[in-house]
CSV table of C-alpha atoms in Angstrom, one decimal:
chain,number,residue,atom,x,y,z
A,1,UNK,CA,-246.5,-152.2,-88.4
A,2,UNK,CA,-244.8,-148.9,-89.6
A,3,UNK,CA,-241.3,-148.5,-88.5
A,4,UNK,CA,-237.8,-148.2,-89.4
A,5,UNK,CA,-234.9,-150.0,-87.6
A,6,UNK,CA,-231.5,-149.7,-87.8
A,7,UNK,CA,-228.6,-152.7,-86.5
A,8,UNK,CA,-225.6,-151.1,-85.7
A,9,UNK,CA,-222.7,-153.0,-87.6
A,10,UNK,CA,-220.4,-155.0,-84.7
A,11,UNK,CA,-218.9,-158.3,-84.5
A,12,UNK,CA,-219.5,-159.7,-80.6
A,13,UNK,CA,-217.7,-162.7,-79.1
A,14,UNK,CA,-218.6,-164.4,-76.2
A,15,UNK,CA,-215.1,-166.3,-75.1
A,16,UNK,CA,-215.4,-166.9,-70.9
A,17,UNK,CA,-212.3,-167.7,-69.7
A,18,UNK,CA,-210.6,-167.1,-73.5
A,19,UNK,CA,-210.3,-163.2,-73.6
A,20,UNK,CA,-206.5,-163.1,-74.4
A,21,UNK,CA,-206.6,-165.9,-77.2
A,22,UNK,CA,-209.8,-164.1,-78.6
A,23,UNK,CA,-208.0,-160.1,-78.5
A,24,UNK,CA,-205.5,-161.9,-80.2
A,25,UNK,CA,-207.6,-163.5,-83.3
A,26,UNK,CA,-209.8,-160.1,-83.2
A,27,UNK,CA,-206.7,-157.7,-83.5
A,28,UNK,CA,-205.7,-159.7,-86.1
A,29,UNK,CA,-209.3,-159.2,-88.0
A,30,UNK,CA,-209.0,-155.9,-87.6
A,31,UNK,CA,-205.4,-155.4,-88.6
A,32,UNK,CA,-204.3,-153.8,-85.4
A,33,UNK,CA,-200.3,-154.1,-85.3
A,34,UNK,CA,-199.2,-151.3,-82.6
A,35,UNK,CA,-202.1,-150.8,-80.2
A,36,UNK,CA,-203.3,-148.3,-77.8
A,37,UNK,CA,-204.2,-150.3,-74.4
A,38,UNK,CA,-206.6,-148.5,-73.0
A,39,UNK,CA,-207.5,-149.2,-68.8
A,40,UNK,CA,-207.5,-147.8,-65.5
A,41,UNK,CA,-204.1,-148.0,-63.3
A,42,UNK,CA,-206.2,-150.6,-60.9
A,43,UNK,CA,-206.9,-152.5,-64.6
A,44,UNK,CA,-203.9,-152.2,-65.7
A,45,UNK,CA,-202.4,-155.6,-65.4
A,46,UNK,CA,-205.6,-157.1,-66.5
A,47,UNK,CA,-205.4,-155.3,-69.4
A,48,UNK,CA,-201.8,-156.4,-69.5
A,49,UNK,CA,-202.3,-160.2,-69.6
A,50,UNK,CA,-205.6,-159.9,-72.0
A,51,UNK,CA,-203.7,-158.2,-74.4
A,52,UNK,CA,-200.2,-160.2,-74.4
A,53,UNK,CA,-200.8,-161.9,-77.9
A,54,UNK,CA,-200.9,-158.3,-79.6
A,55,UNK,CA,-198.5,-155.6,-80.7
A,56,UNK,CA,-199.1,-153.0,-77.8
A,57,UNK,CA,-197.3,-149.3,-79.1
A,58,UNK,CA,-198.2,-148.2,-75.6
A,59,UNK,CA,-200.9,-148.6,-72.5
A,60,UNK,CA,-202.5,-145.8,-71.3
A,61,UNK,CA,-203.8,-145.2,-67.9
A,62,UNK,CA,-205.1,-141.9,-67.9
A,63,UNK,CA,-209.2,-142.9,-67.0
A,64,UNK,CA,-211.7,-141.0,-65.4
A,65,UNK,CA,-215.5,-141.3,-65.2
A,66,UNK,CA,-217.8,-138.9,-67.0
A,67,UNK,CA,-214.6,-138.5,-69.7
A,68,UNK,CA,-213.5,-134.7,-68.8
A,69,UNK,CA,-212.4,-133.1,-72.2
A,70,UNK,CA,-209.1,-132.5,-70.8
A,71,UNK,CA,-208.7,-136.2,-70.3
A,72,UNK,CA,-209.7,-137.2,-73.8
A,73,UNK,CA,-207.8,-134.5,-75.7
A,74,UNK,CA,-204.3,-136.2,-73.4
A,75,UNK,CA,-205.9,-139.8,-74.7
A,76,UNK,CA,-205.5,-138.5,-78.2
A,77,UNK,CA,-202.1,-136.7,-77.8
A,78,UNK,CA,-200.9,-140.0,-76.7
A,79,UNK,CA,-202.2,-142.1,-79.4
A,80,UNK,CA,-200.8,-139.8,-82.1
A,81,UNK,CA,-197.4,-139.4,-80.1
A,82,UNK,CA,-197.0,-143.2,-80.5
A,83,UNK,CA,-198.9,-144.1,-84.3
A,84,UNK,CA,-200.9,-146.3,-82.8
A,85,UNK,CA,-203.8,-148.1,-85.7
A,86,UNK,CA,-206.1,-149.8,-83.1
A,87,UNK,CA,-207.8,-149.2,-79.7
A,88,UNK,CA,-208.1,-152.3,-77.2
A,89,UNK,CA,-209.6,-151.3,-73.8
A,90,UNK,CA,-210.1,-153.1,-71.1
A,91,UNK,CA,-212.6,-152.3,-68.2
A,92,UNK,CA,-215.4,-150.7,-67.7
A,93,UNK,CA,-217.5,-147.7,-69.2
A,94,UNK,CA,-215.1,-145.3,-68.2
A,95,UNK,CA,-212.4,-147.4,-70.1
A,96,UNK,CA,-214.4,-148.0,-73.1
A,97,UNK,CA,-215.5,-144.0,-73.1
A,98,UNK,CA,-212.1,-142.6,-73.5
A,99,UNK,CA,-211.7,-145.3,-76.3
A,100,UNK,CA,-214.3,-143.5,-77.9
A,101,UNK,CA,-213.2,-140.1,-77.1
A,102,UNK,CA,-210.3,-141.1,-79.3
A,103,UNK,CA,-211.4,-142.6,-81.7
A,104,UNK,CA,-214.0,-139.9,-82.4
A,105,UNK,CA,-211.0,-137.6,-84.0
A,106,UNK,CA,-208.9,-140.3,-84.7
A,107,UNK,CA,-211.7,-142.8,-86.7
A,108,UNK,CA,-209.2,-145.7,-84.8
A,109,UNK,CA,-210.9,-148.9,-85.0
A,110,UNK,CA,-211.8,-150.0,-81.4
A,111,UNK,CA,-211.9,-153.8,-80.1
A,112,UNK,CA,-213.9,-153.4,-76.4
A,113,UNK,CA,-212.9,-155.9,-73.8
A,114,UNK,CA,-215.7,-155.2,-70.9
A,115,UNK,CA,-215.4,-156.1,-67.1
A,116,UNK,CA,-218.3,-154.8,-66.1
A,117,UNK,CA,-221.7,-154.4,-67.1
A,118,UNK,CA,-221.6,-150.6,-68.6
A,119,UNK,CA,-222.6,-151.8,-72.2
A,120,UNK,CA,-221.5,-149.0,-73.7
A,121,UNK,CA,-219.1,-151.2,-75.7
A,122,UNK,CA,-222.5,-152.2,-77.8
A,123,UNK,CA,-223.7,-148.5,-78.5
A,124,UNK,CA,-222.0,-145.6,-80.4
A,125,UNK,CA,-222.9,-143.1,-78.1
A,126,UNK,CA,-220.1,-141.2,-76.6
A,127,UNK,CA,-219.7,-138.7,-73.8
A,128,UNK,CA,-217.5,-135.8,-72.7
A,129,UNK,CA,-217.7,-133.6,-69.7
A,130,UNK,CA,-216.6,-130.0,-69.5
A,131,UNK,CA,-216.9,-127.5,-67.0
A,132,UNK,CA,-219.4,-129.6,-65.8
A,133,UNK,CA,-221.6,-130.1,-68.4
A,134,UNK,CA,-221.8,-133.6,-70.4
A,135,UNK,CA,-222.2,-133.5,-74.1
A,136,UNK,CA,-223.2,-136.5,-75.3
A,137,UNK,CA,-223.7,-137.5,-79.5
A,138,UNK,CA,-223.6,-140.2,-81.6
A,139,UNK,CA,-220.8,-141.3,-84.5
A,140,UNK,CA,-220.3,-144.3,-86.1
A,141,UNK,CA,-216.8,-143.9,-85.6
A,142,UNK,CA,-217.2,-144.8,-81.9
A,143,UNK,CA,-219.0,-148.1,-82.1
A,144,UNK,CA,-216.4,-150.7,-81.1
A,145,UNK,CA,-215.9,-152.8,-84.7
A,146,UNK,CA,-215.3,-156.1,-82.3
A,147,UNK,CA,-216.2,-156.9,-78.2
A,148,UNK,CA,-215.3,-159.8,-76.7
A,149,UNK,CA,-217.1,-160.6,-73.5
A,150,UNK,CA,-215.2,-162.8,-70.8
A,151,UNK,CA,-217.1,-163.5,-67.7
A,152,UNK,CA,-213.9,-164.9,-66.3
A,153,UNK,CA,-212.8,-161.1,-66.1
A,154,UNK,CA,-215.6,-160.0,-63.9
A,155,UNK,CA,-215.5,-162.3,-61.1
A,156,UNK,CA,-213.3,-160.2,-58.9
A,157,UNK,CA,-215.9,-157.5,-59.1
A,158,UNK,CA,-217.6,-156.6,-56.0
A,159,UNK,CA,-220.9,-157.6,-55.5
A,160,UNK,CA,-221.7,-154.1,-54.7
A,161,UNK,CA,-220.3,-152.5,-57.8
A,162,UNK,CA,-222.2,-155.8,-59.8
A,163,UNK,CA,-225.0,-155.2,-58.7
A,164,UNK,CA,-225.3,-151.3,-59.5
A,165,UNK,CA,-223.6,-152.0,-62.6
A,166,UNK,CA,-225.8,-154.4,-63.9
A,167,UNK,CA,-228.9,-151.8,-62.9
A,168,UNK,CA,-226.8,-149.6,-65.4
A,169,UNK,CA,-227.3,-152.3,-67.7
A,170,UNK,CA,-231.2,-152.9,-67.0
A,171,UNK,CA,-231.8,-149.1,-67.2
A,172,UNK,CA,-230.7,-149.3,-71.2
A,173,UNK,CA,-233.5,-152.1,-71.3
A,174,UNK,CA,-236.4,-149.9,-69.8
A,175,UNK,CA,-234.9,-146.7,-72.1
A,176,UNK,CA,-235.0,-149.0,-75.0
A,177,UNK,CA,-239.0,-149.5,-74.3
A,178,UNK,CA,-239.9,-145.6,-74.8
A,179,UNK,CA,-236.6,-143.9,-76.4
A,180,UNK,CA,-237.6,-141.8,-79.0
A,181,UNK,CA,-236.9,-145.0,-81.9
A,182,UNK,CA,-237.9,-147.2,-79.8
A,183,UNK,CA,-239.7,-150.2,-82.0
A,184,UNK,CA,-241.0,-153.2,-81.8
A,185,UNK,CA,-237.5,-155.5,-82.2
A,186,UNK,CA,-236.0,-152.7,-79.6
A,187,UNK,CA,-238.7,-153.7,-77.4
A,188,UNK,CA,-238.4,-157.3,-77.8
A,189,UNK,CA,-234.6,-156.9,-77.2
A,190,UNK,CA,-235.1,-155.0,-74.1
A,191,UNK,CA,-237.4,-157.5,-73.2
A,192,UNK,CA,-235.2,-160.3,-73.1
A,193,UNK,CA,-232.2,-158.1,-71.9
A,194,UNK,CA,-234.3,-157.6,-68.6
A,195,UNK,CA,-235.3,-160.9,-68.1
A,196,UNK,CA,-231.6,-162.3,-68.1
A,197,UNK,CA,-230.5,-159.6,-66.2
A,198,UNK,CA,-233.3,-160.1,-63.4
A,199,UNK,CA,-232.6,-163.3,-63.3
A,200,UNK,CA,-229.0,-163.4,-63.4
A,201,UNK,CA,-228.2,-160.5,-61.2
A,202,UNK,CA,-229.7,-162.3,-57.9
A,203,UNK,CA,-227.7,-165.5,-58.8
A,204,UNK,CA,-224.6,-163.2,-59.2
A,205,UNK,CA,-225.5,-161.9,-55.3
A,206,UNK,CA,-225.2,-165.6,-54.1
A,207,UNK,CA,-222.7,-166.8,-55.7
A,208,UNK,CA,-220.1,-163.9,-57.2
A,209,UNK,CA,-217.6,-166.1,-58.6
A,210,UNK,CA,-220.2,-168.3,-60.3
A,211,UNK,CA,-219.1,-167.1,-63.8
A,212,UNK,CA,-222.0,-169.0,-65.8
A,213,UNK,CA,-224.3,-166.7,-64.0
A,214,UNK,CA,-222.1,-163.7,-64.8
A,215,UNK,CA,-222.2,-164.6,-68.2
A,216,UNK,CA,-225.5,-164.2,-68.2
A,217,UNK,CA,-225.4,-160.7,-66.8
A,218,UNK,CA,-223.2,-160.2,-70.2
A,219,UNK,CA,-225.7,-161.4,-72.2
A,220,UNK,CA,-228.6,-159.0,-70.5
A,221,UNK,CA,-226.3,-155.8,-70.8
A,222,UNK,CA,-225.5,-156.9,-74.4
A,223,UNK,CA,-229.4,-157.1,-75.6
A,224,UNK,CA,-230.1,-153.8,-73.5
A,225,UNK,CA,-227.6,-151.7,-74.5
A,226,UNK,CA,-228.5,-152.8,-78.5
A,227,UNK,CA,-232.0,-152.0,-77.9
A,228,UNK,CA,-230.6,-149.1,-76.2
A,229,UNK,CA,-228.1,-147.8,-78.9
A,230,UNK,CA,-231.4,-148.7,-81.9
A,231,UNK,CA,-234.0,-146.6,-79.5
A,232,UNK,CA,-231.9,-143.4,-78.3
A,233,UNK,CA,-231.7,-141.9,-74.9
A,234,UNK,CA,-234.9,-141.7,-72.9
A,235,UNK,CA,-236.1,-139.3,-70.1
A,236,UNK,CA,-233.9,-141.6,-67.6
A,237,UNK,CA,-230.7,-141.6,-69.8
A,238,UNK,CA,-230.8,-137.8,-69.8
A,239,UNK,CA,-231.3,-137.6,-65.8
A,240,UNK,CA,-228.0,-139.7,-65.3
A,241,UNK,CA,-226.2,-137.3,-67.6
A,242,UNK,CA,-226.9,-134.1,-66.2
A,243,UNK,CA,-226.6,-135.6,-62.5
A,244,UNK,CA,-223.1,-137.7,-63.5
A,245,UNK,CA,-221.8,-134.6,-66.0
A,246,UNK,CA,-223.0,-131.8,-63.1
A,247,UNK,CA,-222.2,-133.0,-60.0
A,248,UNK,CA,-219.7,-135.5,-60.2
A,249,UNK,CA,-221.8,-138.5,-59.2
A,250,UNK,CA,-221.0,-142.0,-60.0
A,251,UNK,CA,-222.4,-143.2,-63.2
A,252,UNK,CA,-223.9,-147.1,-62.3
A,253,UNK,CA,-225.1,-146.2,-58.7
A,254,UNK,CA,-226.9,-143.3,-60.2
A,255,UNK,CA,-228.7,-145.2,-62.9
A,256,UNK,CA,-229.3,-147.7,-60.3
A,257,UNK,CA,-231.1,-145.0,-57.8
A,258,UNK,CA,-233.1,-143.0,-60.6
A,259,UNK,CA,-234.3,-145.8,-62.4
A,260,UNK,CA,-237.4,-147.0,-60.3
A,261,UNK,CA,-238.6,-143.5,-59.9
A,262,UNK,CA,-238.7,-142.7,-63.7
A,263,UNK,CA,-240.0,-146.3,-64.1
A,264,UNK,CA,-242.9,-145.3,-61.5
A,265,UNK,CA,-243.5,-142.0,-63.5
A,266,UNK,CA,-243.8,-143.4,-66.8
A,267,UNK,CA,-244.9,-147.0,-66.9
A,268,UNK,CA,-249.3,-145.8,-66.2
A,269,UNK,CA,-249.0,-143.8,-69.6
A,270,UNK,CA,-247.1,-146.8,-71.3
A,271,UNK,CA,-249.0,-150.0,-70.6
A,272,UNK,CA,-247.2,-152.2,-73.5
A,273,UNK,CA,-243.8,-151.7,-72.4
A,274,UNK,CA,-244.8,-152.0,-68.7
A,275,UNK,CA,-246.6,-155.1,-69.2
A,276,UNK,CA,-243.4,-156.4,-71.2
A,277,UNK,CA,-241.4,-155.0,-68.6
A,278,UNK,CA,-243.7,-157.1,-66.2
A,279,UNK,CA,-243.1,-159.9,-67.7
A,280,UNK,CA,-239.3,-160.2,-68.1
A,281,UNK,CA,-239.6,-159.1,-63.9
A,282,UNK,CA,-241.6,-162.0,-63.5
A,283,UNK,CA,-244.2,-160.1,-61.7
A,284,UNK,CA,-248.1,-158.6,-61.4
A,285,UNK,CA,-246.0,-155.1,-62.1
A,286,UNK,CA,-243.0,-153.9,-63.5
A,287,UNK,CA,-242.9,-151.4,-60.2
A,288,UNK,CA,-243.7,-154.1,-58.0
A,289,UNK,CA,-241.2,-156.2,-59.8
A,290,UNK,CA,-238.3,-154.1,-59.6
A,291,UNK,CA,-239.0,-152.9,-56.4
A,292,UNK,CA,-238.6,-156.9,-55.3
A,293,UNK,CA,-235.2,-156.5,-57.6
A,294,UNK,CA,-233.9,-154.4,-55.5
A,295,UNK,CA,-234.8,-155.4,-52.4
A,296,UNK,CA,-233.1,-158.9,-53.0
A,297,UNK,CA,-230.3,-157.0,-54.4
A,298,UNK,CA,-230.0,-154.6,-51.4
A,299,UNK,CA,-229.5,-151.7,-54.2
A,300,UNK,CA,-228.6,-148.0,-53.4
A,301,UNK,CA,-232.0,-146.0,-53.1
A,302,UNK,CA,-230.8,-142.4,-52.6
A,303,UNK,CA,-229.2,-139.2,-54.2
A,304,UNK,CA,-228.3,-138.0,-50.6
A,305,UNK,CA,-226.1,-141.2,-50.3
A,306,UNK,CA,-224.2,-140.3,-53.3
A,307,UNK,CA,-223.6,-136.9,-52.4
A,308,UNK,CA,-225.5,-134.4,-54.0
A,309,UNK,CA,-227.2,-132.1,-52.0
A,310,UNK,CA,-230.7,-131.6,-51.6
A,311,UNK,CA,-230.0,-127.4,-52.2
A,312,UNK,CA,-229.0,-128.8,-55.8
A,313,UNK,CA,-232.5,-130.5,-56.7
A,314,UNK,CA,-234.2,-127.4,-58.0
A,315,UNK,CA,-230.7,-126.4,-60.4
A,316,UNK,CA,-230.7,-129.8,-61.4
A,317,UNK,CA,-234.0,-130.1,-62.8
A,318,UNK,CA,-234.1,-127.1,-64.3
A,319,UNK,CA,-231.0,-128.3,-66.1
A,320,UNK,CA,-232.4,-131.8,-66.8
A,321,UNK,CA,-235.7,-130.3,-68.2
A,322,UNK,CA,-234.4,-129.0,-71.9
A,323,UNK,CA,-233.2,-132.6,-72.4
A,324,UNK,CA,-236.4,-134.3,-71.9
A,325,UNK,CA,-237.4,-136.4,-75.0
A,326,UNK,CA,-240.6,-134.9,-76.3
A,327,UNK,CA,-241.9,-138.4,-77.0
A,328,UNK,CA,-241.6,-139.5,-73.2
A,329,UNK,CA,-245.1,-141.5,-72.6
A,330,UNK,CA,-245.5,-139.5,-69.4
A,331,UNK,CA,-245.4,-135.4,-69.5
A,332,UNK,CA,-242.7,-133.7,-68.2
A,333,UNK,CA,-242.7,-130.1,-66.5
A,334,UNK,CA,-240.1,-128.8,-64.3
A,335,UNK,CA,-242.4,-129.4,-61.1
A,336,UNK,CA,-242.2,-133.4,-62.3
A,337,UNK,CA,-239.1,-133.6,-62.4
A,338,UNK,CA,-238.6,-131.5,-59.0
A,339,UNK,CA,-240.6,-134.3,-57.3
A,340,UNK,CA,-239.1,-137.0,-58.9
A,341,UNK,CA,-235.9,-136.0,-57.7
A,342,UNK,CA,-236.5,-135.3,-55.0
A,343,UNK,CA,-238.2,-138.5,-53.9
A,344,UNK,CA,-234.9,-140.4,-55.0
A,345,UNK,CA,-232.8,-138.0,-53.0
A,346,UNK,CA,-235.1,-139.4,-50.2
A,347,UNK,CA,-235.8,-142.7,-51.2
C-alpha cells in the first residue's frame, strides 16, 4: 500500500445524558473563562442549561444556514465586543458553522456540543455564503479542539429532521470512499460509519426517544465525517454546496435527496467502495441497499419538493461542473450532471 493519511488532532467525548458536567470539565481543559455561546434562538435555552457550569461573556443567537458573510462578520464583531477566549456551540451544523466562521479570524479555540447529526463538529472544513455563492476551505483553526456528544440532547428532534440529518451524516461516509484522499483507513472508517448509521437510523424511526439508538447515530456521523474531513469533498459534497449556497435549499434534506443519484452514477466505476458500501447496507448492492434505506426511512426524494425550480437545473450544473473533483471514479460532463439532476428533481 502507498498512501499518506493524516488524523486531524481532536479530543471527542461521548457523555449521554452528562453534556453540562462534561462542557464544564472541557472548558476547563481548554482554559475557556468568558465564553461565546453560540445557538439558534429555538436552541437557546438548551444551550443555556448545557453551558451553566461555565463562564459565559455572552450567548449569541444570530444563526443562519449556509453561514451568509454578513452573519459571520456580526458573529465576530460580537465576540471581539465582549473578549471572549473560547467558542461553545450548541446545535446543529449551522450552529457549529458560525463557530467556525469565528474562529477562522479569531483562532478561538472551539468546544462543539452537536444535536444533530451534521458532523461538521469532526471536520475543519468551513463554509460561507455570499451573494449566493458558497466558498468553502479548510483551516486548522476551525477544527473544534473538544466535542462532546449527548444523545440525551437529540431526542426532541423530529423524526423527520433525524432522519435527513443522519443521511447528511451517511453522505460524508460514501464521499469518504472516493474524495480525492480518500485511503484505505478513510475507507474502513466510512465503512463502519455506514453500517451504524444504517442500522441505527431505522431504530431511531421506531423508537425516537430511544437514546441508546441515537447514540449510535452519533457514533456513525462521528466515523463518517472523520473519514470525510481525512478524504476531502467528493463529486456529492460539491453538488450540495452549489445547490444549498445558490438557491437557498436546506442543507440535510438536500444531501439526503442527491445522495442515491450520485451513488447510482458512481458506484459501477468504483467496485471496492461499492462492495464496502454493500456491505455496511447489508445488501446484494449498495443501490439496492440504500434504496431499501430510504424506503423504510420514508426519506425526501426530490429537488422539486425543496423548491428549486426545474428552469434552474441547466444554471446549476453548469455551476456545479468546475467543482467536480478530477478524481471522481465516474466521468463528469455537464450533460451528466444535467441528468443527474434532473432525475433527483423528479425522483
Amino acid at each position: 500500500m502507498r498512501f499518506t493519511h493524516e488524523t486531524l488532532p481532536q479530543r471527542v467525548r461521548f457523555a449521554t445524558g452528562e453534556a453540562a458536567a462534561a462542557v464544564t470539565e472541557e472548558a476547563e481543559l481548554l482554559g475557556i473563562r468568558r465564553a461565546m455561546v453560540i445557538a439558534s434562538p429555538r436552541g437557546a435555552e438548551l444551550a443555556r442549561a448545557v453551558t451553566s457550569g461555565i463562564g459565559v461573556a455572552v450567548l449569541h443567537d444570530g444563526v443562519r444556514e449556509h453561514v451568509p458573510v454578513e452573519v459571520a462578520d456580526a458573529a465576530r464583531a460580537v465576540a471581539a465586543e465582549h473578549d471572549v477566549d473560547g467558542l461553545v456551540c450548541v446545535g446543529g451544523g449551522s450552529a457549529t458553522g458560525l463557530a467556525k466562521a469565528v474562529a477562522l479570524t479569531s483562532g478561538l479555540p472551539v468546544l462543539a456540543v452537536p444535536t444533530t447529526y451534521a458532523g461538521s463538529e469532526a471536520t475543519d472544513v468551513w463554509g460561507l455564503t455570499r451573494e449566493g455563492a458558497k466558498t468553502t476551505g479548510i483551516d486548522a483553526r476551525v477544527l473544534p479542539r473538544s466535542v462532546v456528544y449527548d444523545a440525551d440532547l437529540t431526542v426532541d428532534l423530529p423524526v423527520s429532521l433525524s432522519v435527513t440529518s443522519g443521511l447528511n451524516a451517511l453522505a460524508h461516509a460514501v464521499d469518504g470512499l472516493w474524495a480525492p484522499r480518500a485511503d484505505p483507513i478513510n475507507a474502513a472508517l466510512a465503512g463502519e460509519g455506514a453500517r451504524a448509521l444504517a442500522t441505527a437510523l431505522p431504530a431511531v424511526v421506531d423508537a425516537p426517544r430511544d437514546a441508546t439508538a441515537r447514540e449510535q447515530v452519533f457514533y456513525g456521523t462521528y466515523l463518517a465525517s472523520v473519514a470525510f474531513a481525512s478524504s476531502g469533498s467528493g463529486l456529492h459534497h460539491k453538488i450540495c454546496h452549489v445547490l444549498g449556497g445558490r438557491y437557498d435549499l436546506p442543507h440535510a434534506a438536500t444531501h439526503a435527496v442527491v445522495l442515491p443519484h450520485v451513488l447510482a452514477l458512481n458506484a459501477p466505476h468504483a467496485p471496492e467502495a461499492e462492495r464496502r458500501l454493500a456491505a455496511a447496507l447489508g445488501a446484494s448492492s449498495a443501490v439496492a441497499g440504500l434504496a431499501d434505506l430510504y424506503h423504510r426511512l420514508d426519506a425526501p426524494r426530490s429537488l422539486r419538493e425543496l423548491g428549486l425550480r426545474e428552469a434552474q437545473l441547466a444554471e446549476a450544473a453548469a455551476a456545479i461542473l468546475p467543482a467536480v473533483p478530477p478524481s471522481n471514479p465516474a466521468t463528469v460532463s455537464r450533460s451528466v450532471l444535467l441528468d443527474l439532476l434532473r432525475a433527483a428533481w423528479g425522483a
